[in-house]
Coordinates of C-alpha atoms and ligand atoms in Angstrom, one line a residue:
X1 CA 21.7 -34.2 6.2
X2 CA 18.4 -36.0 4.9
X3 CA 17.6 -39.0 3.2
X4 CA 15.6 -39.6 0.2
X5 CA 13.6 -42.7 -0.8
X6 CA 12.1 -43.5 -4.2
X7 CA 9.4 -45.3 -3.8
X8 CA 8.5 -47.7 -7.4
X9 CA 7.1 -50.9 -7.1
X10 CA 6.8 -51.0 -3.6
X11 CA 4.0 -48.9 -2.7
X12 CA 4.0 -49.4 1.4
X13 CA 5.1 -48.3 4.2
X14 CA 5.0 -52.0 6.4
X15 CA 8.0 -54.5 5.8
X16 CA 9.7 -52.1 3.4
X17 CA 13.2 -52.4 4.1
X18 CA 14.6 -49.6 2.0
X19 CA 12.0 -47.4 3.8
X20 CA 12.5 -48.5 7.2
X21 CA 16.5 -48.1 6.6
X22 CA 16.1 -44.4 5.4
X23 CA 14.0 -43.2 8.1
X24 CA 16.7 -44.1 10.9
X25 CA 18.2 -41.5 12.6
X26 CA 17.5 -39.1 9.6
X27 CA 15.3 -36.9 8.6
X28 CA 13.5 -38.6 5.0
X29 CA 12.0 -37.0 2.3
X30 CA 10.3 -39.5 0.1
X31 CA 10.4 -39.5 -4.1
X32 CA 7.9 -40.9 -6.8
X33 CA 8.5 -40.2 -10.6
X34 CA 5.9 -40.3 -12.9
X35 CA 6.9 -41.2 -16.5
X36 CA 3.9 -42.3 -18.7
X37 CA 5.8 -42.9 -21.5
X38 CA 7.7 -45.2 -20.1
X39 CA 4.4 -47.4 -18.8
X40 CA 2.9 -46.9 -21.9
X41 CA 6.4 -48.2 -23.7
X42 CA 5.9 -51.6 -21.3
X43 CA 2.0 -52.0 -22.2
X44 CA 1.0 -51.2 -18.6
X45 CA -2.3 -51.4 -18.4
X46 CA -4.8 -47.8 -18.1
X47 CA -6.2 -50.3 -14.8
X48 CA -3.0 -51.1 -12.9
X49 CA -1.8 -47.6 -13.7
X50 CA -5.7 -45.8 -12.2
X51 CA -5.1 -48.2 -9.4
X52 CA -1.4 -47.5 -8.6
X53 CA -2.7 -44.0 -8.5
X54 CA -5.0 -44.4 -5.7
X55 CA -2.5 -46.4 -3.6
X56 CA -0.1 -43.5 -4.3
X57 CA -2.6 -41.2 -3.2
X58 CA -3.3 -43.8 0.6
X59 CA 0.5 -43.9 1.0
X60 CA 0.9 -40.3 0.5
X61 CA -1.3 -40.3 3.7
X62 CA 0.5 -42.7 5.3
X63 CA 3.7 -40.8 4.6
X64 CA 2.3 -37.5 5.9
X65 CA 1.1 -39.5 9.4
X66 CA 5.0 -39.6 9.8
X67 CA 5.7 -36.0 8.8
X68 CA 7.5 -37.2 5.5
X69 CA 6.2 -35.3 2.6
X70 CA 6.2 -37.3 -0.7
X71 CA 7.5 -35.5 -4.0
X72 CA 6.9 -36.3 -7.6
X73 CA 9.1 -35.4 -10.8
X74 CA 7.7 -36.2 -14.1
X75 CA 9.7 -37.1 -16.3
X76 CA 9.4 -38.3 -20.3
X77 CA 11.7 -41.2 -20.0
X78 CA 13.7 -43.1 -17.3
X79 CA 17.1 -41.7 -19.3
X80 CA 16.3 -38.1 -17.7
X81 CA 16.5 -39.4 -13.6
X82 CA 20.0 -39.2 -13.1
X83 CA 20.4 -35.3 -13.4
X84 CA 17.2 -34.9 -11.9
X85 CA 17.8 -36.8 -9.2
X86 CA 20.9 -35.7 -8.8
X87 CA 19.9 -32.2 -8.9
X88 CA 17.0 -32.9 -6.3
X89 CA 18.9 -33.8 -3.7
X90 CA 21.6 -31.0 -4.0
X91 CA 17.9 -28.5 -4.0
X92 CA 17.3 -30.1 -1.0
X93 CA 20.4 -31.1 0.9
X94 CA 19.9 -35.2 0.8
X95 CA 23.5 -37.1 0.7
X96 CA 22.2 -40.1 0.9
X97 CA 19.1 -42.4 -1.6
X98 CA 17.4 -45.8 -0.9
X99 CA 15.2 -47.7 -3.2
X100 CA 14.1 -51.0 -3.5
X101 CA 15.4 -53.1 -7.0
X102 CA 13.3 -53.6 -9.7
X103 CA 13.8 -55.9 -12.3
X104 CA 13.5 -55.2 -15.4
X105 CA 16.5 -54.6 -17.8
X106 CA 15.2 -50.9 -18.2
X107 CA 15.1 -50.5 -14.5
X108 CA 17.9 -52.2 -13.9
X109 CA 20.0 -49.7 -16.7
X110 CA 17.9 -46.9 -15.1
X111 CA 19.5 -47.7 -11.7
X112 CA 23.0 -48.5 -12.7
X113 CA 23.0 -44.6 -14.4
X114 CA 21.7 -43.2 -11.4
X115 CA 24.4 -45.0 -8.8
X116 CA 27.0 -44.0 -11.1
X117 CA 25.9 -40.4 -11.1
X118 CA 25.5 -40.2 -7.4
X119 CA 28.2 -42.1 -6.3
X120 CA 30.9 -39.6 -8.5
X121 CA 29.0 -36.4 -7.0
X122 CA 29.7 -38.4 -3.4
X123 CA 26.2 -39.3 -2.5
X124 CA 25.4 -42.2 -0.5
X125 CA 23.1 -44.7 -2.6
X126 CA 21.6 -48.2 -0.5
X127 CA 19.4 -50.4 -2.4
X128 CA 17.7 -53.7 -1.1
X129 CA 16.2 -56.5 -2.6
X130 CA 12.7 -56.4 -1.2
X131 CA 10.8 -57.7 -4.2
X132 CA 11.8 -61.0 -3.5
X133 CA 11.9 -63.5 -0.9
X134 CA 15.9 -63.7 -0.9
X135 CA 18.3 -61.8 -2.8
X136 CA 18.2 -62.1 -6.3
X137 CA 20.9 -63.7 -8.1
X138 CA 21.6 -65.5 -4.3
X139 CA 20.2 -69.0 -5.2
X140 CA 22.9 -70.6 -7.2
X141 CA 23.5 -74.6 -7.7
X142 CA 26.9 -76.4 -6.6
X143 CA 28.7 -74.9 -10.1
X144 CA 28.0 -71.3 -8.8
X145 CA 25.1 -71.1 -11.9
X146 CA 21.4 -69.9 -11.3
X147 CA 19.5 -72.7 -11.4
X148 CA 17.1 -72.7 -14.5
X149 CA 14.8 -76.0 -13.2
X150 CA 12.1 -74.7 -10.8
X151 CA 12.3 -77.8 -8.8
X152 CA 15.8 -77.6 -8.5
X153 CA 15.4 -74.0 -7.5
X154 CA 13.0 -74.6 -5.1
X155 CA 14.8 -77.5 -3.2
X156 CA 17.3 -74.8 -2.6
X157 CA 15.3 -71.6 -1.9
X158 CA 13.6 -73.5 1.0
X159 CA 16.9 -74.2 2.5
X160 CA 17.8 -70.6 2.3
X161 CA 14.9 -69.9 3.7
X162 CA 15.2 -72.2 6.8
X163 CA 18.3 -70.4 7.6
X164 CA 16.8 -67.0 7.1
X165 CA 14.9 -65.0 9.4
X166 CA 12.9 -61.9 8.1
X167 CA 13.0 -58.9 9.8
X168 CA 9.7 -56.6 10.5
X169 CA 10.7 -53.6 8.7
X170 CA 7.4 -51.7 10.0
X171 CA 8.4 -49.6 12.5
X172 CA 8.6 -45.9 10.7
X173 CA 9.5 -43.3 13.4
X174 CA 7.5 -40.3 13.3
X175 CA 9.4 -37.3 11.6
X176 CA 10.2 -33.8 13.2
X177 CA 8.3 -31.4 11.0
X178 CA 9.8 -29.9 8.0
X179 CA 9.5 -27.0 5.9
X180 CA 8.6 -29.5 2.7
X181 CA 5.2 -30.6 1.8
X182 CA 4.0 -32.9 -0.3
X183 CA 3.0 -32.6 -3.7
X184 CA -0.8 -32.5 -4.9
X185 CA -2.1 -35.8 -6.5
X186 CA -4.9 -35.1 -5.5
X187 CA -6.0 -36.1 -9.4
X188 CA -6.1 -39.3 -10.6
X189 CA -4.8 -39.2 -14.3
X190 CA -6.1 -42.9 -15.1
X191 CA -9.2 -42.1 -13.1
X192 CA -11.6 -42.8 -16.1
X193 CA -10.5 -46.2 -16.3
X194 CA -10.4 -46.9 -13.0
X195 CA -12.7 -49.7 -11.4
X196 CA -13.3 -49.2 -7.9
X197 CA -13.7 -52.5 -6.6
X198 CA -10.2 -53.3 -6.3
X199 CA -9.8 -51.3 -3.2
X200 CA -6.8 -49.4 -2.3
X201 CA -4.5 -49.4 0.2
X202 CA -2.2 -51.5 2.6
X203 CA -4.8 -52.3 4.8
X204 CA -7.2 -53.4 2.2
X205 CA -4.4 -55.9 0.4
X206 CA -4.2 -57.1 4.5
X207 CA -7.8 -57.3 5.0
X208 CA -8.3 -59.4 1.6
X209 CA -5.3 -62.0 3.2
X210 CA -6.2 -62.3 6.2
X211 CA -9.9 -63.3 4.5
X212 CA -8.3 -65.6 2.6
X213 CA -6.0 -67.4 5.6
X214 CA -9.3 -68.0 7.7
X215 CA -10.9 -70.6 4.7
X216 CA -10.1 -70.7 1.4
X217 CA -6.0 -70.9 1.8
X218 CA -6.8 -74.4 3.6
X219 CA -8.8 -75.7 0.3
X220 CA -6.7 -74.1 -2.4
X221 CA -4.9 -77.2 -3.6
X222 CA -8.4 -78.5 -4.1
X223 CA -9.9 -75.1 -6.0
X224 CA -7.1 -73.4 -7.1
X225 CA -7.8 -74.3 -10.3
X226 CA -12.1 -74.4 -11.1
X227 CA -12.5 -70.5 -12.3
X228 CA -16.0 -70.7 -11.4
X229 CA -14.9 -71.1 -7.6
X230 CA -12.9 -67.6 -6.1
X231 CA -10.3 -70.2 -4.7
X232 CA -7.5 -68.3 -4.9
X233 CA -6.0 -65.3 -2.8
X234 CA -6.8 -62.5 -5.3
X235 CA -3.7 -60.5 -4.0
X236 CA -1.8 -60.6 -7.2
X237 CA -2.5 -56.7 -8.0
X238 CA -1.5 -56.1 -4.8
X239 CA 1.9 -57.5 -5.0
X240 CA 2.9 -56.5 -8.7
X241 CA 2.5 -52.6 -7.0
X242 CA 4.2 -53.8 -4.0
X243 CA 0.9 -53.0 -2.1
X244 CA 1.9 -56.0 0.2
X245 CA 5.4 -57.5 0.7
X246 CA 5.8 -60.8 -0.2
X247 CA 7.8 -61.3 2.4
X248 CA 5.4 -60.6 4.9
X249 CA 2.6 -63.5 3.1
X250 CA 5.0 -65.9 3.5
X251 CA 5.9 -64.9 7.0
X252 CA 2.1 -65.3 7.6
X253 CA 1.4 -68.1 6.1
X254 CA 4.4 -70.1 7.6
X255 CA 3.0 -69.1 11.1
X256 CA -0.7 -71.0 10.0
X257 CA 1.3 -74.2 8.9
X258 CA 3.5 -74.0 12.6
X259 CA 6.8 -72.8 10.5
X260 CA 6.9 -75.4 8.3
X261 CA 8.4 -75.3 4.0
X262 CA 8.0 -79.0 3.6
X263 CA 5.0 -80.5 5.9
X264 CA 1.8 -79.1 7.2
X265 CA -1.1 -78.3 5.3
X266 CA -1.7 -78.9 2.1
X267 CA -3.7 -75.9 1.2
X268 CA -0.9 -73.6 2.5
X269 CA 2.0 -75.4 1.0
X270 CA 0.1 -75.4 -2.4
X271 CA 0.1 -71.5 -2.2
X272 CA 3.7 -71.1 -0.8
X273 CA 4.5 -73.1 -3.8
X274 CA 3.2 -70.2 -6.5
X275 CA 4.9 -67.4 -4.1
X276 CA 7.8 -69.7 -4.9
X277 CA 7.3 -69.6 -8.7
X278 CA 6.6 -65.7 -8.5
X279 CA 10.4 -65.8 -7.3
X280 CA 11.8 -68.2 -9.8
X281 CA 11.0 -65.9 -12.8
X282 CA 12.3 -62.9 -10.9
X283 CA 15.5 -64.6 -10.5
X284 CA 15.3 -65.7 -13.9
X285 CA 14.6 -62.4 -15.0
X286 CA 17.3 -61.3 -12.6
X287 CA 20.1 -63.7 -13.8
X288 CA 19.1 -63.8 -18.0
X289 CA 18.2 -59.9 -18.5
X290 CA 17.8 -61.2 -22.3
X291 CA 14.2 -62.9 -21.3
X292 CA 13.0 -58.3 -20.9
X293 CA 14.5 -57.8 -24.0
X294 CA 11.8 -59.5 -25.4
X295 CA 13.6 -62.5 -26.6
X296 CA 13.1 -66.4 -26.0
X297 CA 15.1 -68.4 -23.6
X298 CA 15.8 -71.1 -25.3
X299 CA 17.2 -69.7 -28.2
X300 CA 16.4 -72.5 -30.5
X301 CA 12.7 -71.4 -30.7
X302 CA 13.3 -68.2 -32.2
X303 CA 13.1 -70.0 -35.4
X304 CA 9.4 -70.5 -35.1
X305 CA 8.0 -68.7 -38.0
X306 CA 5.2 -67.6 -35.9
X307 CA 1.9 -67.1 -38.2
X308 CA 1.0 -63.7 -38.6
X309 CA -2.9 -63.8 -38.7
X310 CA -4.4 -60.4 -37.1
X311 CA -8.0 -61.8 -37.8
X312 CA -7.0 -64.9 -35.8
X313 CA -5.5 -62.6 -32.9
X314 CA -8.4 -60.0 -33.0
X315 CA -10.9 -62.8 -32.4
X316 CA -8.5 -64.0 -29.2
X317 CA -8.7 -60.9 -28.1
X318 CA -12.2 -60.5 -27.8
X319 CA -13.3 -63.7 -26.9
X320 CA -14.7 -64.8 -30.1
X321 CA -12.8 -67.4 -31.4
X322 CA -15.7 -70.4 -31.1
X323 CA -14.4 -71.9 -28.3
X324 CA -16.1 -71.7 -25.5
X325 CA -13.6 -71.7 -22.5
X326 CA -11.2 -69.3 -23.9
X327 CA -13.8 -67.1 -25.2
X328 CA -15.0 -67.5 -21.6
X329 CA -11.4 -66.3 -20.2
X330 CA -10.5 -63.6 -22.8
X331 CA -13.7 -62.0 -22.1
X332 CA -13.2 -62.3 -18.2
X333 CA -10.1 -60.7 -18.7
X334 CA -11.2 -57.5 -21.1
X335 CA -13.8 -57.1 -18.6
X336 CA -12.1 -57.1 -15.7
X337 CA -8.2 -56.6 -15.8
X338 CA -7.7 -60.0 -14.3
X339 CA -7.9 -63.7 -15.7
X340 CA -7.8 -66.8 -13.4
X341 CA -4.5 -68.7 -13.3
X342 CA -5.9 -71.9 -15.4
X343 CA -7.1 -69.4 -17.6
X344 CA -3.7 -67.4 -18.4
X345 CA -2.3 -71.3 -19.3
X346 CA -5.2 -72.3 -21.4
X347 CA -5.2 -69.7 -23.6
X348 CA -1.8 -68.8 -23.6
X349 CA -1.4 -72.3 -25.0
X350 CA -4.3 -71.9 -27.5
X351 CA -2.9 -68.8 -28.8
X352 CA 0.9 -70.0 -29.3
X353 CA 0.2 -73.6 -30.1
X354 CA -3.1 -73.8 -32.1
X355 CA -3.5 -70.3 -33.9
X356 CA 0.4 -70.6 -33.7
X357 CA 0.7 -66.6 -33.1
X358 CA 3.9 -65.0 -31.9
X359 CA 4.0 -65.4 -27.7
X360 CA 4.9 -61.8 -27.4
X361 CA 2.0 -60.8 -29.3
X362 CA -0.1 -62.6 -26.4
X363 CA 2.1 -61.5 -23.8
X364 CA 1.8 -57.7 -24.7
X365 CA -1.9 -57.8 -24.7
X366 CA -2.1 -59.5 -21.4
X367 CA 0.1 -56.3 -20.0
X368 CA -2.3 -54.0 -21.3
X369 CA -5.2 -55.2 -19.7
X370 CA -4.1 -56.7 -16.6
X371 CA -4.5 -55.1 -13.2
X372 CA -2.1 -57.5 -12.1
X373 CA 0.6 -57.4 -15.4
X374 CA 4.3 -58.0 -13.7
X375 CA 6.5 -58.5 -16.2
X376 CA 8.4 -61.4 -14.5
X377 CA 5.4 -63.4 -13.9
X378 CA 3.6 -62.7 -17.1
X379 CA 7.2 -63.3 -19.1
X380 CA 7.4 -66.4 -17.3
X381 CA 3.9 -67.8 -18.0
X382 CA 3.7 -66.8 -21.5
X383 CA 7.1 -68.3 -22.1
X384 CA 5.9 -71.4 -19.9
X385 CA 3.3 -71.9 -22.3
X386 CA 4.6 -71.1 -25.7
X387 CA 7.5 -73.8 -24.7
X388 CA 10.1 -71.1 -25.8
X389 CA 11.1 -70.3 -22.0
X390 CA 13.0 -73.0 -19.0
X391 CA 11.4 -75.6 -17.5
X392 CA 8.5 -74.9 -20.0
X393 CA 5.8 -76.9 -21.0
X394 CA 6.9 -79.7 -23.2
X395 CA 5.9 -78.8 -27.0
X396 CA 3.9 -82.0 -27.6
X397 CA 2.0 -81.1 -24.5
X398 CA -0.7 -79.1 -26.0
X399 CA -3.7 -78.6 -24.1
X400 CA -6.8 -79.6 -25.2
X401 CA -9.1 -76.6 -24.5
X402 CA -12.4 -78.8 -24.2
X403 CA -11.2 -81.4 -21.9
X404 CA -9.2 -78.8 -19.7
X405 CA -12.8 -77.2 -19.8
X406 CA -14.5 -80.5 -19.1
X407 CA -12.6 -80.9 -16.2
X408 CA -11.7 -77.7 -14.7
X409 CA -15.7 -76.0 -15.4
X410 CA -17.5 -79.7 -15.6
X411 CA -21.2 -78.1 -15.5
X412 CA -20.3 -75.4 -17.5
X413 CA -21.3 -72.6 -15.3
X414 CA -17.7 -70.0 -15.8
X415 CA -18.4 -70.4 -19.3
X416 CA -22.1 -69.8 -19.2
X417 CA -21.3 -66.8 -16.2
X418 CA -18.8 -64.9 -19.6
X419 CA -20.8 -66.2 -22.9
X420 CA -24.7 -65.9 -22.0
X421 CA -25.3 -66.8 -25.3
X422 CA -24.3 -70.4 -24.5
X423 CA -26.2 -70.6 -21.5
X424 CA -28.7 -72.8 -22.6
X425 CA -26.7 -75.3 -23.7
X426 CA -26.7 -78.3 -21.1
X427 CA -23.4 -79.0 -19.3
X428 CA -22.0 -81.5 -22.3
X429 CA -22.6 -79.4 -25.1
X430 CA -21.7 -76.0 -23.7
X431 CA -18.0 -77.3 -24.1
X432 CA -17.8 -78.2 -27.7
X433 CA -16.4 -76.2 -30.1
X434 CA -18.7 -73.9 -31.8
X435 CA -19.6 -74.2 -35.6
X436 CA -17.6 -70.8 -36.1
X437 CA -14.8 -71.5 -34.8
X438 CA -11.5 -70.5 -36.3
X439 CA -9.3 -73.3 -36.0
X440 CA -9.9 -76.7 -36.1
X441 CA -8.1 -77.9 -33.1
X442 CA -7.1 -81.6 -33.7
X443 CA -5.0 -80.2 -37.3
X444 CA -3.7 -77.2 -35.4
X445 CA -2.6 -78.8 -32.8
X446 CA -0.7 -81.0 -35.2
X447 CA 1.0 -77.9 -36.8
X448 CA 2.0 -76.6 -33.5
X449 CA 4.0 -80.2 -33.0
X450 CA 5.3 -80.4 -36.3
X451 CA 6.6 -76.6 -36.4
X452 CA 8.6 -77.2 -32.9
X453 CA 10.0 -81.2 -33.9
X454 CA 11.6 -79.6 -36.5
X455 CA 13.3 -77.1 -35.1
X456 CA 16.3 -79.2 -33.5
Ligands
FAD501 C1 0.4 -66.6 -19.4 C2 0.4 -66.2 -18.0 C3 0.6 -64.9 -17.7 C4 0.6 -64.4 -16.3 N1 0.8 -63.1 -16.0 C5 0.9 -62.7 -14.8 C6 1.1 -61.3 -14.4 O1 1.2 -60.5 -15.3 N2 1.1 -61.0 -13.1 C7 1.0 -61.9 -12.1 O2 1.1 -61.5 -10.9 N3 0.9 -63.2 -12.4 C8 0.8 -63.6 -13.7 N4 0.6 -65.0 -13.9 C9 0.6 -65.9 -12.8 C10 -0.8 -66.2 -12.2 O3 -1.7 -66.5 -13.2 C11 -1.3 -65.1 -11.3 O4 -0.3 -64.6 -10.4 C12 -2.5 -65.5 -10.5 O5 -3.6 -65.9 -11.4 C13 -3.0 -64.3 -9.7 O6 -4.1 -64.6 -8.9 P1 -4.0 -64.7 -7.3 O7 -3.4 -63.5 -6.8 O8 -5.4 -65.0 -6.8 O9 -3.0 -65.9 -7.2 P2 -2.8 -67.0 -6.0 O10 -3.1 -68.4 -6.6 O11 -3.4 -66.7 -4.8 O12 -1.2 -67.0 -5.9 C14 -0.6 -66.1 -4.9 C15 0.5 -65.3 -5.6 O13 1.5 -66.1 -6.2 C16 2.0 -65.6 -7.4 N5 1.7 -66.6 -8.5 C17 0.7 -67.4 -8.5 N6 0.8 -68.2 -9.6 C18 1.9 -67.8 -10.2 C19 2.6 -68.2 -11.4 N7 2.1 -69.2 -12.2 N8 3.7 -67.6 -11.8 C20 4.2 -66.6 -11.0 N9 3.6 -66.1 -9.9 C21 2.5 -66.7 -9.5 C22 1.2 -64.3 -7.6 O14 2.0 -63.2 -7.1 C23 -0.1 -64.5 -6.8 O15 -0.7 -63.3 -6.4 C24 0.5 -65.4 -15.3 C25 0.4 -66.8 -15.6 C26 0.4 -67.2 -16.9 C27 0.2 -68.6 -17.3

């Protein structure tokens, strides 16, 4: 008998444990399933879809290197997999499925239907948490509770990591030959909107790590945060498609700092500390499904009456709201699918707290234009910053967008690289608010105080 595996979010052939554990002693075919209406229904963006194509497309290849031919269903929605799945493997005499989990209520409901369905028709179904450092749900406090305090969280996820080894789940035997080829994909659906320069592939995600672990991994406490600087890894695209395994980046980067989660350098334990907030909102996600069903964590703060001003949106949107950092950032982001982290927080924060406009509003449009958009990480940071999610900025913590811009882009130059027609302002007066501008930030700010203190 064969195996199938269903290849989603983990586009890779290296440290893929539900891949590596199908191809064992059996004979694999592997699945993808296509539903646009389903990435359209969870605002993926025309960019990350064009560029999950093309990685489909290298993996297919690295499939075939192996003799296992890769097979795509379409389907209209994720409610249609179970027959079909089913179905497939009685076509083609599979008893046993492996996939890696996904998060996301709908994925999660989507897999739950599926294992029911198999498991009555006496199929074998394995599925491994490979999206994550640990297992998900796995990091509970002394009461048997998910921890909802990152620091918390963290104190404990490095001592389950101490104790953990990971395993190299690389080594894919090659296949005998089958019968089965692989479907054409040969067309890239999204390719219109695709932009090229994110290259595709494995070995392109490796090549752009191991760049960033020769320099700019040991200064990234220092320029993580100055936009104008391209401080950071950049691999964030990458690992929402599951291009790379985040397993294997901390691997790596634990061998630089000589095995160390605590001590060491600086640089590296700065960046091990954002893999670490990646996996806090996937367990948050993981452990309170009601955070992807597009609701608030702290329940209190669904009282906000959010304003509903589209003009006031349409101009965040597009950069144009007359101030010049987030201007700066919105327009980075609609022009090229990705914002800086400093960025995503400032005007995040702008949005909920001074034109006091519905987080999910912001959240949404961040999905559709990201290249990078994972909903646990973009949940997380919207909720983060709208001070409607755990451990969340404190509401009377409103940043100031000048002096975040005085300090994070002091001569000006990120904001003069996105809005040339500030360029020649001189380095003070290319951060002040512009005479158009559609908020007045000291009052707004205000509101945004006055509207949370009064919801206890
Ligand atoms: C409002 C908001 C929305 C966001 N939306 C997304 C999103 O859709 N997808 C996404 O991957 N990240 C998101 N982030 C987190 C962060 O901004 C990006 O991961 C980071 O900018 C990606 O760049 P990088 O790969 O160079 O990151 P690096 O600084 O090199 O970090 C390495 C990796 O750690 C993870 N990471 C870093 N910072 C965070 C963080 N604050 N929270 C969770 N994971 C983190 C990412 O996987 C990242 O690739 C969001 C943050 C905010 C505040």
């Amino acid at each position: 008998m064969r195996s199938l595996m269903w290849f989603r979010s983990d586009l890779r052939i290296h440290d893929n444990e539900a891949l590596y554990k199908a191809t064992q002693n059996q004979q694999t075919i592997a699945l993808f399933i296509v539903s646009h209406k389903e990435w359209e229904k969870h605002h993926d963006a025309k960019l990350k879809l064009a560029f999950m194509w093309r990685n489909l497309q290298i993996l297919q290849k690295s499939l075939e290197s192996k003799n296992i031919p890769l097979k795509i269903i379409e389907v209209e929605y994720w409610s249609e997999t179970p027959e079909l799945i089913n179905q497939f493997m009685i076509d083609h005499q599979i008893s046993s499925l492996y996939f890696n989990h996904e998060v996301g209520i709908n994925e999660i409901e989507r897999d739950r239907a599926i294992y029911r369905k198999l498991k009555k028709n006496n199929f074998n179904v394995y599925h491994y948490h490979d999206k994550t450092l640990v297992k998900l749900g796995s990091i509970l406090n002394g009461e048997n509770q998910p921890y909802k305090v990152f620091t918390a969280f963290k104190k404990r996820l490095i001592e389950v990591l101490e104790h953990q080894s990971f395993e190299n789940y690389s080594d894919i035997p090659i296949q005998d030959t089958t019968e089965l080829i692989s479907d054409d994909i040969a067309i890239n659906p999204y390719q219109t909107l695709d932009d090229l320069t994110y290259k595709a592939g494995e070995d392109a995600a490796f090549e752009i790590f191991q760049g960033f672990l020769k320099e700019e991994i040991f200064n990234y406490h220092n320029h993580r945060d100055i936009p104008i600087i391209n401080g950071t890894s950049r691999l964030s695209a990458y690992l929402a498609l599951g291009i790379v395994s985040v397993k294997a980046l901390l691997r790596e980067a634990l061998v630089l700092n000589e095995g160390s989660l605590r001590g060491g350098n600086e640089g590296i334990l700065t960046w091990i500390n954002e893999l670490f907030w990646r996996e806090f909102y996937y367990h948050i996600m993981w452990n309170f499904p009601k955070v992807s069903k597009n609701r608030a964590f702290q329940e209190k703060t669904e009282k906000i009456q959010w304003l509903d001003n589209e003009v006031d949106f349409e101009a965040w949107k597009n950069g144009a709201t007359g101030v010049p950092i987030v201007d700066a950032f919105m327009r980075q982001l609609k022009e090229t699918g990705w914002m800086h982290n400093r960025g995503r927080m400032i005007t995040a924060m702008f949005l909920t707290k001074n034109l006091l406009i519905d987080w999910r509003k912001g959240e949404a449009w961040f999905m559709q234009n990201l290249i990078d958009g994972d909903f646990a990480a973009n949940n997380g940071g919207w909720q983060w910053s709208a001070s409607t999610g755990t451990d969340a900025v404190p509401y009377f913590r409103v940043f100031n967008p000048i002096t975040q811009a005085e300090r994070f882009d002091p001569d000006g130059d990120f904001i003069r690289q996105w809005c040339p027609e500030l360029s020649h302002l001189d380095s003070k007066q290319i951060h002040k608010v512009q005479k158009n501008a559609i908020v007045d930030l000291k009052s707004s700010r205000i509101r945004a105080i006055e509207t949370f203190k009064n919801l206890s």
